[in-house]
Short mmCIF file of C-alpha atoms in Angstrom, two decimals:
data_model
loop_
_atom_site.label_atom_id
_atom_site.label_comp_id
_atom_site.label_asym_id
_atom_site.label_seq_id
_atom_site.Cartn_x
_atom_site.Cartn_y
_atom_site.Cartn_z
CA MET A 205 -93.60 2.84 -5.48
CA PHE A 206 -90.25 1.08 -5.57
CA SER A 207 -87.34 0.77 -3.20
CA PRO A 208 -84.37 3.15 -3.51
CA ILE A 209 -82.03 0.18 -2.98
CA ALA A 210 -83.69 -1.95 -5.66
CA PRO A 211 -81.77 -2.16 -8.96
CA ALA A 212 -83.24 -0.12 -11.81
CA ARG A 213 -84.90 -2.35 -14.41
CA TRP A 214 -86.45 -1.80 -17.78
CA PHE A 215 -90.12 -2.74 -17.93
CA THR A 216 -92.98 -2.51 -20.41
CA GLU A 217 -96.69 -2.13 -19.78
CA PRO A 218 -97.23 -5.86 -19.00
CA GLY A 219 -94.20 -5.72 -16.71
CA PHE A 220 -91.91 -7.87 -18.88
CA ALA A 221 -88.23 -7.44 -18.16
CA GLY A 222 -85.31 -9.43 -19.51
CA PRO A 223 -81.91 -9.29 -21.25
CA GLY A 224 -83.56 -7.57 -24.24
CA ASP A 225 -86.95 -5.92 -23.94
CA GLU A 226 -89.07 -6.02 -27.07
CA VAL A 227 -91.51 -3.24 -27.83
CA SER A 228 -94.00 -3.71 -30.66
CA ASP A 229 -96.94 -1.68 -31.86
CA ALA A 230 -99.04 -3.27 -29.09
CA GLN A 231 -96.55 -2.42 -26.33
CA ARG A 232 -96.43 1.32 -26.54
CA SER A 233 -93.61 2.23 -24.16
CA LEU A 234 -90.52 1.05 -22.33
CA ARG A 235 -89.67 2.57 -18.95
CA LEU A 236 -86.78 2.67 -16.52
CA ARG A 237 -87.39 3.69 -12.92
CA PHE A 238 -84.41 4.79 -10.84
CA TRP A 239 -83.72 6.60 -7.58
CA VAL A 240 -81.70 9.79 -7.15
CA GLN A 241 -80.36 10.74 -3.74
CA PRO A 242 -82.42 13.35 -1.87
CA GLY A 243 -81.12 16.89 -1.91
CA LEU A 244 -79.19 16.44 -5.15
CA TYR A 245 -77.13 19.37 -6.36
CA VAL A 246 -75.22 19.33 -9.64
CA GLU A 247 -72.50 21.93 -10.06
CA GLY A 248 -72.27 23.60 -13.45
CA LEU A 249 -73.93 22.53 -16.68
CA GLN A 250 -73.59 18.76 -16.50
CA ASP A 251 -75.70 16.07 -18.16
CA ALA A 252 -76.76 12.53 -17.51
CA ILE A 253 -75.64 10.20 -20.31
CA LEU A 254 -78.03 7.61 -21.75
CA ARG A 255 -76.32 4.93 -23.85
CA LEU A 256 -78.81 2.81 -25.77
CA ASN A 257 -78.20 -0.48 -27.53
CA PHE A 258 -81.19 -1.34 -29.69
CA SER A 259 -82.40 -2.93 -32.92
CA TYR A 260 -85.42 -2.24 -35.05
CA GLY A 261 -87.06 -4.03 -37.95
CA ALA A 262 -87.31 -3.33 -41.67
CA GLY A 263 -90.13 -1.64 -43.52
CA PHE A 264 -90.58 1.36 -41.21
CA ARG A 265 -91.88 4.59 -42.67
CA ARG A 266 -89.36 7.42 -42.56
CA ASP A 267 -91.24 9.32 -39.85
CA SER A 268 -90.93 6.41 -37.37
CA LEU A 269 -88.98 7.41 -34.27
CA LEU A 270 -88.29 6.92 -30.59
CA ASN A 271 -89.31 9.68 -28.20
CA VAL A 272 -87.22 9.85 -25.01
CA LEU A 273 -88.85 11.42 -21.95
CA ILE A 274 -87.64 11.97 -18.41
CA ASN A 275 -90.28 12.40 -15.69
CA GLY A 276 -92.89 13.02 -18.37
CA LEU A 277 -90.87 15.77 -20.14
CA PHE A 278 -89.62 15.38 -23.71
CA VAL A 279 -85.82 15.13 -24.12
CA ARG A 280 -84.98 13.91 -27.61
CA ALA A 281 -86.31 11.98 -30.62
CA ILE A 282 -84.31 9.18 -32.29
CA PRO A 283 -85.16 8.66 -35.98
CA LEU A 284 -85.76 5.08 -37.20
CA ASN A 285 -85.44 5.79 -40.91
CA GLU A 286 -83.25 2.94 -42.23
CA PRO A 287 -85.46 1.01 -44.74
CA SER A 288 -83.78 -2.33 -44.05
CA GLY A 289 -83.70 -1.87 -40.27
CA ALA A 290 -80.60 -1.45 -38.13
CA THR A 291 -78.78 -2.39 -34.96
CA LEU A 292 -77.36 0.61 -33.10
CA LEU A 293 -74.87 0.14 -30.27
CA ASP A 294 -73.76 2.80 -27.79
CA TYR A 295 -76.21 5.39 -29.13
CA LYS A 296 -75.54 8.32 -26.81
CA LEU A 297 -78.08 10.89 -25.62
CA ARG A 298 -77.43 13.74 -23.20
CA ILE A 299 -80.12 14.51 -20.61
CA PRO A 300 -79.84 17.85 -18.75
CA ALA A 301 -79.28 17.16 -15.06
CA GLY A 302 -81.87 19.81 -14.23
CA MET A 303 -84.58 17.43 -15.46
CA LEU A 304 -83.74 14.97 -12.67
CA ARG A 305 -85.34 15.29 -9.26
CA SER A 306 -84.65 13.94 -5.80
CA GLY A 307 -86.19 10.55 -5.13
CA PRO A 308 -87.98 8.48 -7.78
CA ASN A 309 -87.42 9.25 -11.45
CA GLN A 310 -88.69 7.63 -14.62
CA LEU A 311 -87.05 7.43 -18.03
CA GLU A 312 -89.52 6.52 -20.77
CA ILE A 313 -88.86 5.42 -24.34
CA LEU A 314 -91.98 5.92 -26.41
CA PRO A 315 -91.84 4.37 -29.91
CA MET A 316 -93.90 5.79 -32.76
CA LEU A 317 -93.73 2.98 -35.33
CA VAL A 318 -95.43 3.35 -38.70
CA PRO A 319 -95.37 0.73 -41.54
CA ALA A 320 -93.90 1.85 -44.86
CA GLU A 321 -96.94 0.82 -46.91
CA THR A 322 -100.19 2.50 -45.91
CA GLY A 323 -103.13 3.84 -47.85
CA TRP A 324 -106.72 3.29 -48.92
CA CYS A 325 -107.71 -0.29 -49.78
CA GLN A 326 -104.26 -1.59 -48.86
CA LEU A 327 -103.32 -4.25 -46.34
CA CYS A 328 -101.82 -2.44 -43.35
CA GLN A 329 -99.23 -4.93 -42.14
CA ALA A 330 -97.75 -4.19 -38.69
CA GLU A 331 -96.04 -7.48 -37.81
CA ASN A 332 -92.67 -5.99 -38.71
CA LEU A 333 -92.99 -3.09 -36.27
CA LEU A 334 -90.58 -4.51 -33.73
CA LEU A 335 -88.01 -2.79 -31.58
CA THR A 336 -85.64 -4.32 -29.03
CA VAL A 337 -83.77 -2.29 -26.42
CA TYR A 338 -81.02 -4.46 -24.96
CA GLY A 339 -80.61 -4.84 -21.23
CA ASP A 340 -76.99 -3.66 -21.30
CA SER A 341 -78.11 -0.11 -22.11
CA THR A 342 -76.94 2.26 -19.38
CA LEU A 343 -77.83 5.58 -17.78
CA GLU A 344 -74.88 7.42 -16.22
CA LEU A 345 -75.69 10.17 -13.71
CA PRO A 346 -73.38 13.18 -13.34
CA PRO A 347 -71.36 13.78 -10.15
CA MET A 348 -73.63 15.18 -7.46
CA THR A 349 -73.33 16.74 -4.05
CA GLN A 350 -76.04 16.84 -1.39
CA PHE A 351 -77.54 20.23 -0.71
CA ALA A 352 -81.04 21.02 0.57
CA ARG A 353 -82.67 24.13 1.98
CA LEU A 354 -84.83 23.08 4.88
CA PRO A 355 -87.55 22.72 5.88
CA ASP A 356 -88.89 21.35 2.59
CA LEU A 357 -92.12 19.44 3.13
CA GLU A 358 -92.42 18.58 -0.57
CA LEU A 359 -88.97 16.94 -0.52
CA TRP A 360 -89.86 15.17 2.72
CA ALA A 361 -93.14 13.84 1.29
CA ARG A 362 -91.42 12.56 -1.87
CA THR A 363 -88.21 11.08 -0.39
CA GLY A 364 -88.51 11.01 3.42
CA PHE A 365 -85.43 13.26 3.70
CA LEU A 366 -84.16 13.76 6.47
CA SER A 367 -86.22 11.19 8.38
CA LEU A 368 -85.04 8.23 6.29
CA ARG A 369 -81.29 7.84 6.62
CA ASP A 370 -81.58 4.29 5.33
CA PRO A 371 -84.45 2.18 3.96
CA GLU A 372 -84.83 0.18 7.20
CA GLY A 373 -85.47 3.28 9.34
CA SER A 374 -82.53 2.86 11.70
CA GLY A 375 -82.16 6.64 12.07
CA LEU A 376 -85.86 7.36 12.73
CA ALA A 377 -87.86 7.67 15.95
CA ALA A 378 -91.57 8.48 16.21
CA GLN A 379 -92.42 9.83 19.66
CA VAL A 380 -96.15 9.61 20.40
CA VAL A 381 -96.54 12.04 23.29
CA ASP A 382 -100.32 11.80 23.38
CA ALA A 383 -101.72 8.38 24.28
CA SER A 384 -104.97 8.96 22.40
CA PRO A 385 -106.06 6.61 19.58
CA ASP A 386 -105.89 9.51 17.12
CA ALA A 387 -102.23 10.17 17.90
CA ALA A 388 -101.35 6.46 17.67
CA GLY A 389 -103.19 6.19 14.36
CA ALA A 390 -101.37 9.26 13.03
CA ALA A 391 -98.02 7.77 14.02
CA TRP A 392 -98.66 4.43 12.28
CA THR A 393 -100.05 6.19 9.21
CA LEU A 394 -96.94 8.35 9.02
CA LEU A 395 -94.63 5.34 9.33
CA ALA A 396 -96.65 3.45 6.72
CA ARG A 397 -96.22 6.35 4.29
CA LEU A 398 -92.47 6.49 4.92
CA ALA A 399 -92.33 2.71 4.42
CA GLN A 400 -94.03 3.20 1.04
CA ILE A 401 -91.34 5.69 0.08
CA SER A 402 -88.60 3.37 1.31
CA GLY A 403 -90.11 0.29 -0.29
CA LEU A 404 -89.24 -1.77 2.80
CA PRO A 405 -90.73 -2.25 6.28
CA LEU A 406 -89.17 0.19 8.76
CA TYR A 407 -88.32 -2.56 11.20
CA ARG A 408 -85.39 -0.61 12.69
CA ALA A 409 -87.44 2.50 13.47
CA GLU A 410 -88.37 3.30 17.08
CA ILE A 411 -91.95 4.20 18.00
CA GLY A 412 -93.57 4.81 21.37
CA ALA A 413 -94.13 7.30 24.15
CA ASP A 414 -90.45 7.13 25.21
CA PRO A 415 -88.44 5.69 22.30
CA ASP A 416 -84.68 5.56 22.01
CA LEU A 417 -83.78 8.99 20.60
CA LYS A 418 -80.00 8.60 20.44
CA ASP A 419 -78.57 9.38 16.97
CA ARG A 420 -82.07 9.47 15.45
CA LYS A 421 -84.22 12.01 13.67
CA VAL A 422 -87.24 12.47 15.94
CA VAL A 423 -90.80 13.03 14.73
CA VAL A 424 -92.99 14.23 17.62
CA ILE A 425 -96.66 13.38 17.14
CA ARG A 426 -99.17 15.34 19.19
CA ALA A 427 -101.75 18.08 18.77
CA PHE A 428 -99.77 21.28 18.19
CA GLN A 429 -101.45 23.25 20.95
CA ASP A 430 -100.48 20.51 23.43
CA LEU A 431 -96.81 20.34 22.45
CA ASP A 432 -94.13 21.13 25.00
CA PRO A 433 -92.53 24.59 24.61
CA GLU A 434 -89.14 23.17 23.54
CA PRO A 435 -90.21 21.34 20.32
CA LYS A 436 -92.76 24.06 19.58
CA ALA A 437 -90.06 26.73 19.69
CA ALA A 438 -87.79 24.64 17.45
CA ALA A 439 -90.50 24.08 14.82
CA PRO A 440 -90.41 26.28 11.69
CA TRP A 441 -94.13 27.00 12.14
CA ARG A 442 -95.76 29.80 14.08
CA LEU A 443 -99.39 28.79 14.45
CA SER A 444 -102.12 30.80 16.13
CA ASP A 445 -105.85 31.34 15.79
CA ALA A 446 -105.39 34.82 14.32
CA GLN A 447 -102.55 34.32 11.83
CA SER A 448 -99.95 31.69 11.02
CA PHE A 449 -96.45 31.97 9.58
CA ALA A 450 -93.84 29.61 8.17
CA ASP A 451 -90.24 30.76 8.59
CA TYR A 452 -88.77 28.81 5.70
CA GLY A 453 -85.00 28.75 5.42
CA SER A 454 -85.37 28.41 1.65
CA LEU A 455 -86.93 31.88 1.53
CA ARG A 456 -83.89 33.59 3.01
CA THR A 457 -82.30 35.81 0.38
CA ILE A 458 -78.86 37.33 0.33
CA ALA A 459 -78.80 41.13 -0.03
CA GLU A 460 -75.67 43.09 -0.80
CA ALA A 461 -74.47 45.24 2.04
CA GLU A 462 -75.45 48.88 1.60
CA ILE A 463 -72.67 51.36 0.89
CA GLY A 464 -73.09 54.78 2.42
CA GLY A 465 -71.31 58.07 1.90
CA ALA A 466 -70.67 60.40 -1.03
CA TRP A 467 -70.51 59.43 -4.72
CA TRP A 468 -66.72 59.17 -4.73
CA GLN A 469 -66.88 56.77 -1.79
CA HIS A 470 -69.20 54.55 -3.84
CA SER A 471 -66.63 54.38 -6.63
CA LEU A 472 -63.82 53.54 -4.22
CA ALA A 473 -65.99 50.86 -2.64
CA ARG A 474 -66.63 49.26 -6.05
CA ILE A 475 -62.87 49.21 -6.75
CA GLN A 476 -62.34 47.61 -3.35
CA ASP A 477 -64.84 44.89 -4.31
CA TRP A 478 -62.38 43.70 -6.93
CA PHE A 479 -60.00 42.68 -4.18
CA GLU A 480 -62.29 41.85 -1.27
CA THR A 481 -65.40 39.73 -0.96
CA GLN A 482 -68.40 41.83 -0.05
CA ILE A 483 -70.06 40.84 3.20
CA ALA A 484 -73.69 39.92 2.65
CA SER A 485 -76.50 40.07 5.15
CA PRO A 486 -79.55 37.78 5.10
CA ARG A 487 -83.10 39.08 4.94
CA ASP A 488 -85.94 37.02 6.37
CA HIS A 489 -89.25 36.68 4.57
CA ARG A 490 -92.44 35.53 6.21
CA VAL A 491 -95.10 33.53 4.40
CA ARG A 492 -98.80 33.38 5.19
CA VAL A 493 -100.11 29.84 5.71
CA LEU A 494 -103.64 29.16 4.45
CA TYR A 495 -105.58 26.15 5.61
CA ALA A 496 -107.72 24.05 3.28
CA ASP A 497 -111.01 25.29 4.72
CA GLN A 498 -109.92 28.91 4.21
CA ILE A 499 -109.14 28.24 0.55
CA LEU A 500 -112.47 26.48 0.04
CA ARG A 501 -114.36 29.37 1.65
CA SER A 502 -112.51 31.84 -0.57
CA CYS A 503 -113.40 29.86 -3.70
CA ALA A 504 -117.03 29.50 -2.63
CA ARG A 505 -117.39 33.29 -2.36
CA ARG A 506 -116.28 33.68 -5.99
CA ARG A 507 -118.96 31.41 -7.44
CA TYR A 508 -121.82 32.97 -9.36
#
């Protein structure tokens, strides 16, 4: 993990980083880790712009290239087919913004370097397979707004959103209602995980049975059946022994308002839509929650 406030740096497998990072046949990749704000939303078809400044040696075979990946997905290949080598400045690549994700991201440059002279009973010389990506290469992110449909436990587990307003935890409070060792251990484990995401100790976070809750996001830690009615009613979960539901806001869909009446009224209503915005009504969907032991039992019954 790395801190969202730490500057993004190029690094290779051994962890070398400097003004120009050299990648040879032995060092198989060059990576850039960077942080994107949680709940990112990019309007329209916009791209991130990668501007590379790099040099490569002579004597490469014509199928040598650089593969560019974002979060493990292929973006583009850069051919390295100049026989005498080259220095390329401000080489621009466009990365679709949809390939970015909230929280940690990784840009990877994977060189595939092949010597020009290869064959049976020939000396395969690879000392010239050198590539340098200069440290003044840049990655420019598109303009973004913050939009998230909550609750989103996957987003929370990856970025700490909304619990982590800042890396020091100044907007976070963990209220341990139950004084049992299990509850205390769960609270410290939770804070340790959020500290891993932040990359810094959460020394400004409040924790205790009666912490300061003013202007803070509160995480209440207690067995669900023992929770007070107020936080239980506010939770997006409906848990019971018989059946459990999650009322996710992200599963609310917008349905067009129904138009009643005769066929000619339908036509008039469609003409009216040209001038007026149709009022939409939300529909709620309920989702069944399965616990791990239920899934395991289901899989066990299918074994032969």
